Short mmCIF file of C-alpha atoms and ligand atoms in Angstrom, two decimals:
data_model
loop_
_atom_site.label_atom_id
_atom_site.label_comp_id
_atom_site.label_asym_id
_atom_site.label_seq_id
_atom_site.Cartn_x
_atom_site.Cartn_y
_atom_site.Cartn_z
CA MET A 185 91.06 84.36 74.45
CA ARG A 186 92.00 87.29 76.68
CA LYS A 187 89.07 88.26 78.88
CA GLU A 188 87.94 91.78 79.70
CA THR A 189 88.98 92.77 83.22
CA TRP A 190 88.72 95.99 85.24
CA PRO A 191 90.77 98.33 83.04
CA GLY A 192 92.05 100.78 85.65
CA VAL A 193 90.97 104.38 86.08
CA ILE A 194 92.35 105.83 82.84
CA GLU A 195 90.41 103.48 80.56
CA ARG A 196 87.33 103.64 82.78
CA TYR A 197 87.19 107.45 82.91
CA ARG A 198 89.11 108.37 79.77
CA ALA A 199 86.53 110.98 78.68
CA PHE A 200 87.26 113.01 81.82
CA LEU A 201 91.05 112.75 81.73
CA PRO A 202 93.76 114.58 79.78
CA VAL A 203 94.86 111.56 77.71
CA ASP A 204 95.03 111.27 73.94
CA ALA A 205 94.39 108.09 72.04
CA ALA A 206 98.09 107.51 71.33
CA MET A 207 99.24 107.74 74.95
CA PRO A 208 100.67 104.43 76.23
CA ILE A 209 98.88 103.55 79.45
CA VAL A 210 100.72 102.24 82.47
CA SER A 211 98.07 100.69 84.69
CA LEU A 212 98.03 98.11 87.47
CA GLY A 213 94.24 97.89 87.56
CA GLU A 214 93.90 100.64 90.17
CA GLY A 215 90.54 102.05 91.25
CA GLY A 216 87.22 100.25 91.37
CA THR A 217 87.64 100.08 95.15
CA PRO A 218 84.76 99.07 97.44
CA LEU A 219 82.38 101.65 98.86
CA ARG A 220 81.08 99.86 101.89
CA HIS A 221 78.14 100.87 104.08
CA ALA A 222 79.23 101.09 107.73
CA PRO A 223 76.21 100.05 109.86
CA ARG A 224 77.65 100.59 113.35
CA LEU A 225 79.31 103.88 112.53
CA SER A 226 76.09 104.99 110.89
CA SER A 227 74.08 104.39 114.05
CA ARG A 228 76.74 106.10 116.17
CA VAL A 229 76.46 109.34 114.19
CA GLY A 230 72.82 109.07 113.10
CA ALA A 231 73.58 109.22 109.38
CA ASP A 232 74.31 106.85 106.50
CA VAL A 233 78.07 106.40 106.53
CA TYR A 234 79.96 104.76 103.67
CA LEU A 235 83.65 103.89 103.68
CA LYS A 236 85.68 104.22 100.47
CA LEU A 237 88.28 101.50 100.90
CA GLU A 238 91.28 102.89 99.08
CA GLY A 239 93.56 100.38 100.78
CA SER A 240 92.24 97.94 98.15
CA ASN A 241 94.29 99.60 95.42
CA PRO A 242 97.20 97.60 93.91
CA THR A 243 99.86 99.07 96.23
CA GLY A 244 97.45 99.58 99.11
CA SER A 245 96.69 103.30 98.88
CA PHE A 246 94.83 105.84 96.75
CA LYS A 247 98.17 107.11 95.42
CA ASP A 248 97.83 104.55 92.59
CA ARG A 249 94.99 106.54 90.99
CA GLY A 250 97.27 109.49 90.43
CA MET A 251 100.37 107.46 89.71
CA THR A 252 98.86 105.69 86.69
CA MET A 253 98.30 109.14 85.14
CA ALA A 254 101.65 110.63 86.15
CA VAL A 255 103.70 107.63 84.99
CA SER A 256 101.76 107.19 81.74
CA GLN A 257 102.42 110.85 80.98
CA ALA A 258 106.09 110.58 81.97
CA VAL A 259 106.54 107.61 79.62
CA ALA A 260 104.70 109.42 76.82
CA GLN A 261 107.18 112.28 77.18
CA GLY A 262 110.13 109.89 76.97
CA SER A 263 111.14 110.18 80.62
CA ARG A 264 113.42 107.40 81.89
CA THR A 265 113.41 108.31 85.59
CA ILE A 266 110.71 109.50 87.94
CA ILE A 267 111.40 111.05 91.34
CA CYS A 268 109.34 111.87 94.42
CA ALA A 269 109.58 112.82 98.04
CA SER A 270 107.29 110.71 100.14
CA THR A 271 105.91 109.98 103.57
CA GLY A 272 105.73 106.43 102.20
CA ASN A 273 102.76 105.66 100.00
CA THR A 274 103.80 107.82 97.08
CA SER A 275 107.16 106.04 97.04
CA ALA A 276 105.52 102.59 97.12
CA SER A 277 103.21 103.57 94.28
CA ALA A 278 105.90 105.30 92.20
CA ALA A 279 108.16 102.27 92.60
CA ALA A 280 105.43 99.90 91.42
CA TYR A 281 104.38 101.94 88.38
CA ALA A 282 108.02 102.50 87.41
CA ALA A 283 108.51 98.72 87.56
CA ALA A 284 105.46 98.24 85.34
CA ALA A 285 106.72 100.85 82.87
CA GLY A 286 110.29 99.54 82.90
CA ILE A 287 111.75 102.87 84.01
CA ASP A 288 113.62 103.96 87.16
CA ALA A 289 112.16 105.46 90.33
CA VAL A 290 114.07 107.53 92.87
CA VAL A 291 112.34 108.18 96.18
CA LEU A 292 113.38 110.49 99.01
CA ILE A 293 111.98 109.49 102.38
CA PRO A 294 112.30 111.04 105.84
CA SER A 295 114.65 108.82 107.82
CA GLY A 296 112.91 107.02 110.69
CA HIS A 297 109.45 108.36 109.85
CA ILE A 298 108.16 105.96 107.25
CA ALA A 299 105.94 102.98 108.02
CA LEU A 300 107.76 99.67 107.61
CA GLY A 301 105.43 98.21 104.99
CA LYS A 302 105.84 101.21 102.70
CA LEU A 303 109.62 101.09 102.92
CA ALA A 304 109.50 97.37 102.15
CA GLN A 305 107.33 98.00 99.11
CA ALA A 306 109.59 100.68 97.61
CA LEU A 307 112.65 98.48 98.09
CA VAL A 308 111.09 95.28 96.78
CA TYR A 309 109.63 96.99 93.70
CA GLY A 310 113.21 98.09 93.00
CA ALA A 311 113.21 101.86 93.54
CA ARG A 312 116.37 103.71 94.47
CA VAL A 313 115.48 104.71 98.02
CA ILE A 314 117.31 107.66 99.55
CA GLN A 315 116.69 108.27 103.25
CA ILE A 316 117.20 111.92 104.10
CA ASP A 317 117.96 113.33 107.49
CA GLY A 318 115.00 115.69 107.16
CA ASN A 319 111.21 115.71 106.90
CA PHE A 320 108.81 115.44 103.97
CA ASP A 321 108.71 119.17 103.29
CA GLU A 322 112.50 119.28 103.00
CA GLY A 323 112.41 116.23 100.76
CA LEU A 324 109.91 117.86 98.41
CA HIS A 325 112.07 120.97 98.22
CA LEU A 326 115.07 118.81 97.28
CA VAL A 327 113.05 116.99 94.62
CA ARG A 328 112.02 120.28 93.01
CA THR A 329 115.65 121.48 93.00
CA LEU A 330 117.03 118.20 91.59
CA ALA A 331 114.46 118.16 88.78
CA GLU A 332 115.66 121.59 87.64
CA SER A 333 119.19 120.26 87.01
CA TYR A 334 118.64 116.61 86.00
CA PRO A 335 116.32 114.74 83.62
CA LEU A 336 113.87 113.61 86.31
CA THR A 337 110.07 113.71 86.18
CA ILE A 338 108.47 114.69 89.49
CA VAL A 339 105.54 112.44 90.42
CA ASN A 340 104.55 114.16 93.66
CA SER A 341 101.08 115.68 93.67
CA ILE A 342 102.56 118.98 92.41
CA ASN A 343 102.52 117.05 89.11
CA PRO A 344 99.03 118.05 87.85
CA TYR A 345 98.43 114.59 86.35
CA ARG A 346 98.36 113.15 89.86
CA LEU A 347 95.26 115.12 90.84
CA GLN A 348 93.65 114.31 87.51
CA GLY A 349 93.94 110.61 88.27
CA GLN A 350 92.89 110.98 91.89
CA LYS A 351 89.67 112.79 91.01
CA THR A 352 88.35 109.43 89.74
CA GLY A 353 87.69 108.52 93.38
CA ALA A 354 84.83 111.04 93.38
CA PHE A 355 83.48 109.62 90.10
CA GLU A 356 83.38 106.14 91.63
CA VAL A 357 81.54 107.37 94.72
CA ILE A 358 78.81 108.93 92.58
CA ASP A 359 78.68 105.96 90.18
CA GLU A 360 78.27 103.59 93.11
CA LEU A 361 75.72 105.57 95.15
CA GLY A 362 73.85 106.98 92.19
CA PHE A 363 74.11 110.42 93.82
CA ALA A 364 76.71 112.65 95.44
CA PRO A 365 76.82 112.31 99.24
CA ASP A 366 75.88 115.22 101.51
CA ALA A 367 79.34 115.27 103.06
CA GLN A 368 82.75 113.70 102.63
CA PHE A 369 85.47 113.32 105.25
CA ILE A 370 89.05 112.89 104.07
CA PRO A 371 92.48 113.08 105.71
CA VAL A 372 94.66 116.01 104.65
CA GLY A 373 98.44 115.90 104.40
CA ASN A 374 99.85 117.56 101.32
CA ALA A 375 96.20 118.39 100.47
CA GLY A 376 96.27 116.89 96.98
CA ASN A 377 93.55 114.34 97.57
CA ILE A 378 90.91 116.67 99.01
CA SER A 379 91.56 118.97 96.04
CA ALA A 380 91.30 116.08 93.58
CA TYR A 381 88.00 114.82 95.04
CA TRP A 382 86.53 118.31 94.90
CA LEU A 383 87.59 118.59 91.27
CA GLY A 384 86.00 115.22 90.51
CA TYR A 385 82.72 116.03 92.25
CA ARG A 386 82.47 119.33 90.40
CA GLU A 387 83.18 117.78 87.02
CA TYR A 388 80.60 115.03 87.49
CA TYR A 389 78.07 117.58 88.72
CA GLU A 390 78.68 119.78 85.69
CA ALA A 391 78.32 116.73 83.42
CA GLY A 392 74.89 116.07 84.96
CA PHE A 393 75.81 112.89 86.87
CA ALA A 394 74.95 114.42 90.25
CA GLN A 395 72.34 116.88 91.48
CA GLN A 396 74.36 118.25 94.38
CA LEU A 397 77.90 118.70 95.65
CA PRO A 398 79.09 117.33 99.00
CA LYS A 399 80.41 119.47 101.81
CA MET A 400 84.13 118.70 101.99
CA TYR A 401 85.56 118.03 105.44
CA GLY A 402 89.35 117.76 105.54
CA VAL A 403 90.96 116.31 108.65
CA GLN A 404 94.53 117.04 109.74
CA ALA A 405 96.49 115.59 112.65
CA ALA A 406 96.75 118.12 115.48
CA GLY A 407 100.57 118.01 115.39
CA ALA A 408 100.59 118.66 111.66
CA ALA A 409 97.65 121.01 111.11
CA PRO A 410 98.97 124.04 109.19
CA ILE A 411 95.70 124.61 107.32
CA VAL A 412 93.74 124.64 110.57
CA THR A 413 96.10 127.01 112.37
CA GLY A 414 96.92 129.08 109.29
CA ALA A 415 100.67 128.75 109.75
CA VAL A 416 103.41 126.45 108.42
CA VAL A 417 104.43 123.81 110.97
CA PRO A 418 108.24 123.52 110.83
CA GLN A 419 108.42 120.24 112.81
CA PRO A 420 105.18 118.34 112.18
CA GLU A 421 104.59 115.35 114.47
CA THR A 422 101.91 112.67 114.42
CA VAL A 423 101.50 108.91 114.64
CA ALA A 424 99.76 109.22 111.26
CA THR A 425 102.98 109.46 109.24
CA ALA A 426 101.16 109.71 105.90
CA ILE A 427 99.86 113.15 106.92
CA ARG A 428 102.95 114.33 108.79
CA ILE A 429 103.29 117.42 106.58
CA GLY A 430 103.81 120.97 107.77
CA ASN A 431 103.57 122.94 104.53
CA PRO A 432 101.05 121.36 102.13
CA ALA A 433 101.73 121.88 98.43
CA SER A 434 98.00 122.14 97.61
CA TRP A 435 97.14 124.43 100.53
CA SER A 436 95.18 126.99 98.51
CA LEU A 437 93.28 124.31 96.56
CA ALA A 438 92.22 122.73 99.86
CA LEU A 439 90.95 126.09 101.12
CA ALA A 440 88.98 126.48 97.90
CA ALA A 441 87.44 122.99 98.34
CA ARG A 442 86.49 123.86 101.91
CA ASP A 443 85.01 127.27 101.12
CA GLU A 444 83.28 126.48 97.84
CA SER A 445 81.63 123.39 99.36
CA GLY A 446 80.71 124.97 102.70
CA GLY A 447 82.74 122.35 104.61
CA ALA A 448 85.55 122.65 107.11
CA ILE A 449 89.12 121.59 107.82
CA THR A 450 89.58 120.36 111.37
CA ALA A 451 92.26 118.79 113.52
CA VAL A 452 92.17 115.56 115.52
CA SER A 453 94.64 114.40 118.17
CA ASP A 454 96.74 111.26 117.79
CA GLU A 455 94.64 109.73 120.54
CA GLU A 456 91.44 110.38 118.58
CA ILE A 457 93.07 108.98 115.44
CA LEU A 458 94.06 105.77 117.23
CA GLN A 459 90.62 105.41 118.82
CA ALA A 460 88.99 105.67 115.40
CA TYR A 461 91.59 103.23 114.02
CA ILE A 462 90.66 100.56 116.58
CA LEU A 463 86.93 101.33 116.27
CA LEU A 464 87.07 100.83 112.50
CA ALA A 465 88.75 97.47 112.96
CA ARG A 466 86.51 96.20 115.78
CA GLU A 467 83.15 97.60 114.66
CA GLU A 468 83.44 97.75 110.88
CA ALA A 469 86.18 95.17 110.25
CA VAL A 470 88.30 97.62 108.32
CA PHE A 471 92.04 97.65 108.96
CA CYS A 472 93.24 101.00 107.64
CA GLU A 473 96.26 103.18 108.25
CA PRO A 474 96.31 105.64 111.15
CA ALA A 475 96.21 108.54 108.65
CA SER A 476 93.10 107.05 107.06
CA ALA A 477 91.35 106.78 110.42
CA ALA A 478 91.70 110.55 110.76
CA SER A 479 88.71 110.95 108.47
CA VAL A 480 86.51 108.94 110.84
CA ALA A 481 88.02 110.68 113.89
CA GLY A 482 86.96 113.94 112.23
CA LEU A 483 83.46 112.64 111.56
CA LEU A 484 83.03 111.58 115.19
CA LYS A 485 83.76 115.16 116.31
CA THR A 486 81.60 116.93 113.74
CA PRO A 487 77.84 117.41 114.10
CA VAL A 488 76.14 116.06 110.96
CA SER A 489 72.55 116.33 109.72
CA PRO A 490 70.45 113.34 110.86
CA GLY A 491 69.90 110.87 108.04
CA SER A 492 72.41 112.51 105.72
CA SER A 493 74.74 110.50 103.48
CA ILE A 494 78.41 110.63 104.37
CA VAL A 495 81.48 109.17 102.72
CA CYS A 496 84.72 108.70 104.66
CA VAL A 497 87.73 108.08 102.46
CA LEU A 498 89.99 105.45 104.06
CA THR A 499 93.13 106.25 102.14
CA GLY A 500 95.45 103.30 102.86
CA ASN A 501 95.74 99.74 104.10
CA GLY A 502 96.49 98.95 107.74
CA LEU A 503 99.14 96.40 106.79
CA LYS A 504 101.36 99.29 105.73
CA ASP A 505 102.15 100.17 109.32
CA PRO A 506 102.56 97.01 111.40
CA ASP A 507 104.55 98.81 114.13
CA THR A 508 101.70 101.17 115.00
CA ALA A 509 99.28 98.25 114.80
CA VAL A 510 101.04 96.09 117.37
CA SER A 511 101.72 99.08 119.61
CA GLN A 512 97.95 99.52 120.01
CA VAL A 513 97.11 96.02 121.18
CA GLN A 514 98.27 93.59 123.83
CA VAL A 515 101.07 91.36 122.65
CA PRO A 516 99.92 87.77 123.29
CA LYS A 517 101.72 85.97 126.08
CA VAL A 518 103.45 82.65 125.55
CA VAL A 519 101.98 79.65 127.35
CA GLY A 520 102.87 75.96 127.58
CA THR A 521 101.53 73.34 125.20
CA SER A 522 99.25 71.42 127.56
CA MET A 523 95.51 71.65 126.91
CA LYS A 524 94.99 72.94 130.43
CA GLU A 525 97.38 75.86 129.95
CA VAL A 526 95.92 76.81 126.58
CA ALA A 527 92.33 76.51 127.83
CA GLU A 528 93.20 78.73 130.77
CA ALA A 529 94.85 81.28 128.48
CA ILE A 530 91.70 81.37 126.33
CA GLY A 531 89.67 81.93 129.48
CA LEU A 532 87.64 78.70 129.27
C1 PLP B 75 99.07 110.56 100.92
C2 PLP B 75 98.18 110.08 101.97
C3 PLP B 75 97.29 110.92 102.65
C4 PLP B 75 97.27 112.40 102.44
O1 PLP B 75 96.86 112.78 101.14
P1 PLP B 75 97.25 114.23 100.60
O2 PLP B 75 96.87 114.22 99.19
O3 PLP B 75 98.75 114.35 100.81
O4 PLP B 75 96.52 115.21 101.44
C5 PLP B 75 96.43 110.38 103.58
N1 PLP B 75 96.44 109.06 103.84
C6 PLP B 75 97.27 108.21 103.23
C7 PLP B 75 97.23 106.78 103.58
C8 PLP B 75 98.17 108.69 102.27
O5 PLP B 75 99.00 107.83 101.67
#
């Protein structure tokens, strides 16, 4: 007999999503990710900090929540090919869900600026990977233009089904805590996810599942902080490649989330990102992506109310970006095979 397993976010939250009964669902069991209390971080900031571990999704990032919606909808409409521009995780997710659906995925990635693990995923899942000699913003522009002339379904977060799926992250936070947190910190690249979480919090609040709404704190990398500076960044630069975006598609939605919630959008330097990245690994045993650590870097710079409840969304898995990982630690030296040499190397 086939046993009941975690059904993925569409089945779990069907009542809140734009799906009809006849829609075929393409799911990889996304969502249901851990919300873990972070004891050391909590005592550092004097509040109750929880980490939403989105790296536990099937392809290792939160993008899967939106992709199950976007690909299910694409298949329902008879689409045979999906397309996206990507800093990496969207392409990995699109490639996986296309494989599950038995359709094709085309992904445009900025040459030389995608983490190795993400490139590997897109290729192994069988997507057609096109490296462009340009950045994410240029890639997204190309995707929009191509989709006007060819039968391609865009699965970037400009596809409204993406945000619909991603809002389930907020539902899970409230379901798990039993209340909405006082504040949430989240990295901001194309600004889809902060907008989706705000949508989710509002919907659950209106449905009576929460008695308050969190203040939304978005965190950009200083070299790619258009929302903070108020101007498009033509050449965004940051170690956090997943948020290396100079002209976010959901800019105005992110401003609405900030202003309606009474939160803020701030910038953190690459150094602060990498410090938070190592701190998360050493003090909380979470290996996340550099972009994900931006949320904690933002928290560490923001005064918060003592004893308040705070959720940091850790958007992707650290294994995605092995090059940054090994660049931040000492490469172990090679020693001989005698016990003496090894004991000395250990420091015994
Ligand atoms: C996509 C992504 C982000 C940024 O999310 P937006 O919706 O583009 O703001 C942050 N972190 C990771 C790991 C991502 O994959």
